């Protein structure tokens, strides 16, 4: 048996799946609302009326899930050190193929990604709630803009996260399914974390 | 919908367009139009209170698609008491239609009317945010309501209820282009609604500047909506596509980070 380390608790994995699935539903229905040419998506969701209800309630689930992720990732994401800046400076070595500076439990890319998703996510949830509840004309114009601005940020960054967690880094995806990774893998990708755990 | 005339709901060609010409100077504030509109559309009366003016109800509601505004202008001249019909002006370039997320909830008829389909409206209330004139109101089920220029009369060759009852021709119905010509013939140099927003279906023959009547002299789609439509909306799908595309390109060119020594860990 290979020696394994736990990277994500069952709760953390469950919550990440909730976030992922609600995001997926929200993006699909959102695209259906945004583009007339994609309105068939909402037809597939049972018609535009049902799609609106699904979008709004999936938004509530997404918001709750997002807030809960803070317990898991926020503290770690705010620890930005020189290794993190160095990592970002060479884009994690993903373009050059060079060895990246040693990283903690989350690498600098993941930290930055999380902070972006958290901010854009909170903005999209708050503006969505105001759109749902209705407000004065000026407020509606502003939140409508913010809702779409946050959406733009999310649709740009999320695909990179999905790629990084699957095809780009073989072995990463089992964190989402089993929560554990081989110690060897952990040492390679998150050496500072392994050191912290005292497993070296 | 005739596609050559209305590209994506926008008015590109004024031929065939119908409209109203509103001439405040002719209005006696009998409010026959306000009542006829309610009658034709089966809209209930509302309880009003005396708020110091004959103008009532104070605002458009889901039971009031057309109301006569009473405007008192005091200045160096004598007091001017103006009576102006306020309602949806059927913009040639309609902010409400741009922002609506439910296709067909707001749509343009062959006569250029901005009509709506109650069954398709999802009650998001965005059309009010997109409207330069703050017109749409929502009924008890949160569905959109507003003047629809009697889209249940006009296609059948009948004129709208308001213009039909107006005893002084303060509201006249007709061919949009002829109405402009008519107003010019009567000496109105500029007709409000001739140029802005690809033309307004409801034209106003004003003697003074639009501001005098409480109108914006340069109406336009709200800046935030224009920015959303011109930048954010196209960028969203582009951004998503570019990001997915970049990941794919990276995968087939530079490729993944293979860790020979930890390959066994791949799930
Ligand atoms: S006045 Fe407002 S509701 Fe009427 S067509 Fe123009 S944008 Fe739409
Ligand atoms: S309230 Fe109805 S008509 Fe208005 S934008 Fe929303 S779906 Fe469209």
XYZ file of C-alpha atoms and ligand atoms in Angstrom:
483
model
C 0.000 0.000 0.000
C 1.215 3.394 -0.952
C 1.346 5.867 1.905
C -1.575 8.347 1.571
C -2.281 11.769 3.092
C -5.689 13.300 3.518
C -6.031 16.525 1.566
C -9.814 17.075 1.809
C -12.266 15.956 4.483
C -15.534 14.258 3.453
C -17.459 17.430 4.338
C -15.090 19.575 2.308
C -15.532 17.288 -0.698
C -19.288 17.210 -0.316
C -19.496 20.980 -0.114
C -17.231 21.374 -3.119
C -19.547 19.130 -5.122
C -22.542 21.217 -4.051
C -20.706 24.343 -5.160
C -19.701 22.759 -8.454
C -23.139 21.427 -9.339
C -25.002 24.592 -8.364
C -22.477 26.630 -10.346
C -23.037 24.420 -13.356
C -26.822 24.805 -13.190
C -26.534 28.552 -12.620
C -24.166 29.002 -15.550
C -26.372 27.053 -17.915
C -29.604 28.805 -16.983
C -27.755 32.130 -16.829
C -26.481 31.670 -20.375
C -30.037 30.833 -21.415
C -31.211 34.145 -19.967
C -28.312 36.131 -21.343
C -28.493 35.068 -24.968
C -31.675 34.707 -26.964
C -29.866 32.200 -29.147
C -29.257 29.998 -26.094
C -32.773 30.209 -24.703
C -33.264 26.557 -25.670
C -31.197 25.735 -22.580
C -33.957 27.119 -20.412
C -36.538 25.296 -22.472
C -34.606 22.146 -21.588
C -34.809 23.149 -17.935
C -38.588 22.967 -18.201
C -39.355 26.376 -19.648
C -38.324 29.879 -18.841
C -40.532 30.193 -15.742
C -39.194 27.055 -14.118
C -35.680 27.980 -15.197
C -36.001 31.260 -13.345
C -37.043 29.445 -10.169
C -34.220 26.932 -10.566
C -31.720 29.730 -11.183
C -32.810 31.665 -8.103
C -32.869 28.699 -5.737
C -29.643 27.243 -7.103
C -28.254 30.693 -6.333
C -29.248 30.313 -2.692
C -27.553 26.898 -2.536
C -24.457 28.260 -4.264
C -24.322 31.202 -1.849
C -24.593 28.982 1.212
C -21.984 26.596 -0.137
C -19.642 29.441 -1.044
C -19.851 30.967 2.420
C -19.098 27.570 3.931
C -15.982 27.130 1.794
C -14.413 30.038 3.657
C -13.783 27.794 6.644
C -11.763 25.484 4.400
C -9.866 27.742 2.061
C -9.911 31.376 3.118
C -7.254 31.262 5.830
C -4.866 29.324 3.615
C -5.557 31.568 0.605
C -4.646 34.690 2.511
C -1.181 33.353 3.366
C 0.734 34.886 0.527
C 4.527 34.593 0.818
C 7.559 35.057 -1.388
C 7.249 31.519 -2.774
C 3.724 32.367 -3.847
C 4.800 35.460 -5.727
C 7.632 33.517 -7.316
C 5.151 30.807 -8.315
C 2.854 33.369 -9.931
C 5.857 35.027 -11.596
C 6.579 31.861 -13.550
C 2.917 30.836 -13.802
C 3.556 27.706 -11.813
C 5.931 26.461 -14.468
C 2.969 25.389 -16.567
C 4.291 27.183 -19.622
C 8.037 26.664 -19.178
C 7.914 23.176 -17.719
C 10.351 24.348 -15.051
C 10.127 23.256 -11.440
C 7.888 25.672 -9.500
C 8.859 27.108 -6.096
C 7.709 24.936 -3.171
C 4.072 25.410 -2.213
C 1.907 24.964 0.874
C -1.424 23.179 1.118
C -2.711 25.375 -1.695
C -0.453 26.660 -4.419
C -0.419 30.357 -5.303
C -2.641 29.781 -8.321
C -5.221 28.047 -6.189
C -5.078 30.838 -3.608
C -5.542 33.541 -6.190
C -8.286 31.547 -7.850
C -10.085 31.066 -4.570
C -9.950 34.752 -3.689
C -11.253 35.705 -7.124
C -14.065 33.176 -6.930
C -14.942 34.259 -3.426
C -15.183 37.941 -4.316
C -16.927 37.414 -7.667
C -19.152 34.783 -6.049
C -20.227 37.044 -3.220
C -20.914 39.846 -5.694
C -22.939 37.600 -7.982
C -24.962 36.235 -5.043
C -25.686 39.624 -3.479
C -26.586 41.237 -6.798
C -28.681 38.228 -7.748
C -30.619 38.441 -4.529
C -31.338 42.130 -5.107
C -32.416 41.391 -8.697
C -34.715 38.720 -7.348
C -36.220 40.932 -4.655
C -36.485 43.974 -6.899
C -35.260 47.476 -6.174
C -35.395 51.038 -7.444
C -34.482 51.564 -11.104
C -30.958 52.864 -10.465
C -30.160 50.029 -8.090
C -31.490 47.466 -10.544
C -29.291 48.886 -13.298
C -26.231 48.721 -11.043
C -26.800 45.201 -9.736
C -27.658 43.941 -13.203
C -24.270 45.207 -14.338
C -22.435 43.748 -11.333
C -24.171 40.393 -11.765
C -22.905 40.106 -15.304
C -19.443 41.459 -14.471
C -19.009 38.801 -11.787
C -20.313 36.203 -14.232
C -17.703 37.243 -16.767
C -14.921 36.798 -14.191
C -16.247 33.404 -13.145
C -16.648 31.976 -16.642
C -13.100 33.016 -17.414
C -11.385 31.613 -14.323
C -13.411 28.477 -13.585
C -12.411 26.567 -16.743
C -8.728 26.983 -15.782
C -9.453 25.611 -12.330
C -11.268 22.623 -13.784
C -8.399 22.005 -16.201
C -5.764 22.351 -13.475
C -7.630 19.914 -11.253
C -8.052 17.276 -13.948
C -6.070 16.855 -17.156
C -3.298 19.320 -16.353
C -2.246 17.640 -13.121
C -2.931 13.926 -13.217
C -3.677 12.630 -9.758
C -5.328 15.792 -8.485
C -8.905 14.841 -9.144
C -8.945 12.091 -6.555
C -8.952 14.842 -3.927
C -12.541 15.449 -5.048
C -13.455 11.769 -4.981
C -11.365 10.122 -2.247
C -9.873 13.143 -0.500
C -6.500 11.471 -0.197
C -3.326 11.725 -2.245
C -0.165 9.641 -2.221
C 2.484 11.082 0.065
C 4.879 11.177 -2.879
C 2.442 13.273 -4.892
C 1.912 15.601 -1.942
C 5.662 16.061 -1.508
C 5.999 16.995 -5.127
C 3.056 19.417 -5.336
C 2.742 20.741 -1.786
C 6.123 20.169 -0.076
C 5.668 22.919 2.501
C 2.368 21.429 3.554
C 3.923 17.981 3.983
C 6.611 19.591 6.105
C 3.931 21.282 8.216
C 2.298 17.917 8.751
C 5.632 16.587 9.893
C 5.472 13.714 7.415
C 8.770 14.307 5.722
C -42.172 40.268 -37.698
C -40.750 41.565 -40.939
C -37.044 41.012 -40.668
C -35.890 43.632 -43.162
C -37.704 46.287 -41.190
C -36.840 45.196 -37.679
C -33.400 43.675 -37.243
C -33.307 42.041 -33.807
C -36.312 44.029 -32.732
C -34.725 47.329 -33.666
C -36.427 49.654 -36.045
C -34.345 49.971 -39.187
C -36.894 51.296 -41.600
C -39.866 53.432 -40.738
C -42.139 52.263 -43.553
C -45.282 50.677 -42.223
C -44.720 52.057 -38.757
C -47.791 53.344 -36.953
C -47.816 55.880 -34.193
C -49.522 58.612 -32.267
C -48.977 62.333 -32.449
C -49.503 63.991 -29.083
C -50.036 67.739 -29.091
C -50.215 69.044 -25.511
C -51.515 72.468 -26.610
C -54.676 70.848 -27.852
C -55.324 68.852 -24.687
C -58.080 70.053 -22.355
C -57.312 67.444 -19.709
C -60.705 65.799 -20.048
C -58.844 62.516 -19.536
C -61.134 60.729 -21.924
C -58.066 58.855 -23.218
C -57.077 57.777 -19.724
C -60.570 56.387 -19.186
C -60.976 54.841 -22.634
C -57.664 53.031 -22.147
C -58.834 51.594 -18.856
C -62.131 50.627 -20.427
C -60.621 48.851 -23.419
C -58.069 47.038 -21.288
C -60.501 46.191 -18.486
C -58.399 47.965 -15.911
C -59.893 48.594 -12.503
C -60.293 52.056 -11.053
C -57.931 52.972 -8.259
C -58.707 54.766 -5.059
C -56.991 58.120 -5.142
C -56.528 60.933 -2.669
C -56.410 64.669 -3.145
C -52.730 65.493 -3.349
C -53.144 69.090 -4.356
C -53.641 68.643 -8.088
C -56.238 67.347 -10.511
C -53.579 64.927 -11.731
C -54.535 61.487 -10.551
C -53.521 58.749 -9.981
C -50.100 60.195 -9.208
C -48.148 57.629 -11.231
C -48.538 54.932 -13.864
C -49.591 51.612 -12.346
C -50.423 48.148 -13.624
C -53.972 49.506 -13.880
C -53.026 52.711 -15.640
C -51.170 52.538 -18.940
C -51.781 56.113 -20.017
C -52.136 59.083 -17.748
C -52.418 62.793 -18.307
C -49.731 64.686 -16.451
C -50.656 68.163 -15.246
C -47.670 70.451 -15.326
C -47.794 74.014 -14.092
C -44.987 76.154 -15.430
C -44.536 79.489 -13.759
C -41.952 81.839 -15.112
C -41.677 85.290 -16.549
C -44.698 84.554 -18.705
C -48.196 83.797 -17.482
C -48.763 80.512 -15.805
C -48.699 77.701 -18.338
C -50.801 74.702 -17.500
C -49.727 71.760 -19.616
C -51.469 68.432 -20.067
C -49.292 65.656 -21.417
C -49.979 61.993 -22.024
C -47.445 59.824 -20.250
C -47.082 56.208 -21.349
C -44.793 53.822 -23.171
C -43.511 55.653 -26.240
C -42.674 52.505 -28.235
C -39.011 53.265 -28.785
C -37.557 52.187 -32.108
C -34.561 51.031 -30.090
C -36.193 49.760 -26.942
C -34.152 49.340 -23.758
C -36.832 47.093 -22.305
C -36.462 44.639 -25.172
C -32.662 44.729 -25.006
C -32.557 43.715 -21.376
C -35.440 41.220 -21.247
C -34.140 37.694 -20.548
C -37.260 35.913 -21.746
C -37.466 35.821 -25.545
C -40.846 36.906 -26.811
C -42.034 38.420 -23.526
C -41.532 41.797 -25.181
C -41.708 41.850 -28.948
C -42.200 44.232 -31.816
C -45.193 44.042 -34.078
C -45.193 44.852 -37.764
C -46.592 48.294 -36.896
C -43.561 48.984 -34.707
C -45.463 48.504 -31.457
C -43.494 47.234 -28.459
C -45.987 44.618 -27.348
C -45.785 41.988 -24.639
C -46.876 38.451 -23.998
C -47.960 38.064 -20.414
C -47.440 34.303 -20.492
C -43.788 34.623 -21.427
C -42.943 37.291 -18.872
C -41.044 35.830 -15.930
C -41.495 38.879 -13.748
C -37.819 39.733 -13.385
C -38.595 43.474 -13.621
C -35.501 44.175 -15.651
C -37.466 45.965 -18.357
C -38.087 48.816 -15.963
C -34.338 49.067 -15.404
C -33.785 49.183 -19.166
C -36.445 51.776 -19.938
C -35.291 55.388 -20.420
C -38.771 56.595 -19.467
C -39.485 54.463 -16.383
C -42.622 52.991 -17.894
C -43.156 49.270 -17.186
C -45.266 48.441 -14.159
C -46.021 44.993 -12.781
C -49.325 43.397 -11.896
C -50.197 41.243 -8.893
C -48.428 38.277 -10.505
C -45.351 40.421 -11.230
C -46.040 40.332 -14.971
C -45.204 43.325 -17.130
C -47.907 45.845 -18.049
C -47.739 49.059 -20.060
C -49.293 50.769 -23.033
C -49.268 48.324 -25.955
C -50.632 50.854 -28.423
C -53.751 48.722 -28.609
C -51.984 45.869 -30.344
C -55.334 44.111 -30.115
C -56.975 46.826 -32.242
C -54.346 48.240 -34.575
C -53.633 45.023 -36.532
C -57.373 44.801 -37.166
C -57.520 48.225 -38.708
C -58.906 49.972 -35.626
C -57.197 52.932 -34.067
C -56.109 52.861 -30.409
C -58.775 53.595 -27.810
C -57.081 56.795 -26.614
C -56.863 58.516 -29.973
C -60.323 57.333 -30.907
C -61.991 59.129 -28.016
C -59.839 62.262 -27.948
C -62.287 65.053 -28.797
C -59.664 67.691 -29.602
C -57.208 65.667 -31.660
C -54.575 66.105 -28.986
C -53.827 62.444 -29.663
C -53.894 61.463 -33.294
C -53.215 58.045 -34.728
C -51.707 57.376 -38.096
C -48.820 56.429 -40.264
C -45.671 57.348 -38.330
C -44.020 59.235 -41.154
C -47.200 61.109 -42.083
C -47.658 62.176 -38.469
C -44.234 63.823 -38.512
C -45.037 65.572 -41.786
C -48.354 66.685 -40.344
C -46.735 68.159 -37.228
C -44.206 70.048 -39.350
C -46.957 71.379 -41.514
C -48.645 72.682 -38.401
C -45.510 74.611 -37.586
C -43.790 72.380 -35.045
C -40.161 72.642 -36.048
C -38.903 69.712 -34.044
C -41.029 66.743 -33.296
C -39.998 64.947 -30.123
C -39.388 61.332 -30.999
C -38.459 61.851 -34.612
C -34.762 61.089 -34.207
C -33.849 59.616 -30.830
C -33.854 55.880 -30.125
C -34.530 55.087 -33.777
C -37.719 57.103 -33.476
C -40.414 56.951 -30.843
C -43.757 55.502 -31.849
C -45.417 58.191 -29.768
C -44.443 61.553 -31.234
C -44.833 64.780 -29.312
C -45.424 68.108 -31.001
C -43.823 70.514 -28.562
C -43.853 74.268 -28.864
C -41.067 74.666 -26.311
C -37.993 72.632 -25.451
C -38.719 69.076 -24.255
C -37.540 69.975 -20.718
C -40.395 72.431 -20.489
C -42.748 69.474 -20.624
C -40.662 67.378 -18.298
C -39.002 65.325 -21.039
C -35.328 64.538 -21.467
C -34.158 66.318 -24.621
C -31.693 63.537 -25.440
C -33.295 60.292 -24.339
C -31.146 57.209 -24.646
C -30.842 53.677 -23.411
C -29.436 53.891 -19.842
C -25.614 53.939 -19.932
C -25.312 50.843 -17.753
C -27.620 48.896 -20.040
C -25.775 50.090 -23.144
C -22.444 49.019 -21.591
C -23.864 45.678 -20.558
C -25.264 45.067 -23.993
C -22.232 46.293 -25.921
C -19.430 44.922 -23.766
C -20.322 42.528 -20.964
C -22.849 40.474 -22.850
C -20.689 39.658 -25.890
C -17.615 39.218 -23.670
C -19.263 36.619 -21.462
C -19.528 33.899 -24.070
C -16.268 35.012 -25.650
C -14.508 34.821 -22.284
C -15.879 31.374 -21.568
C -14.893 30.153 -25.012
C -11.429 31.707 -24.855
C -10.748 30.209 -21.473
C -11.854 26.703 -22.445
C -9.967 27.090 -25.715
C -6.774 28.183 -23.976
C -6.914 25.139 -21.694
C -7.358 22.834 -24.684
C -4.528 24.463 -26.600
C -2.268 24.176 -23.564
C -3.134 20.513 -23.190
C -2.295 19.582 -26.765
C 0.799 21.778 -27.076
C 2.671 22.115 -23.795
C 0.763 19.342 -22.118
C 0.140 18.269 -18.556
C 2.614 18.066 -15.713
C 3.543 14.419 -15.738
C 5.033 13.246 -12.484
C 6.715 9.954 -13.354
C 7.483 9.163 -9.776
C 3.920 9.720 -8.603
C 2.008 8.457 -11.637
C 0.617 5.728 -9.450
C -1.425 8.371 -7.678
C -3.458 9.257 -10.740
C -7.092 8.537 -10.027
S -40.781 53.599 -23.395
Fe -39.819 52.063 -22.121
S -41.260 50.381 -22.094
Fe -41.808 51.691 -23.851
S -40.658 50.808 -25.593
Fe -39.392 52.435 -24.713
S -38.051 51.274 -23.311
Fe -39.783 49.953 -23.738
S -40.391 41.584 -16.309
Fe -41.095 40.310 -18.037
S -41.093 41.618 -19.828
Fe -39.916 42.660 -18.231
S -37.768 42.077 -18.652
Fe -38.557 40.588 -17.177
S -39.363 38.897 -18.412
Fe -39.094 40.645 -19.793
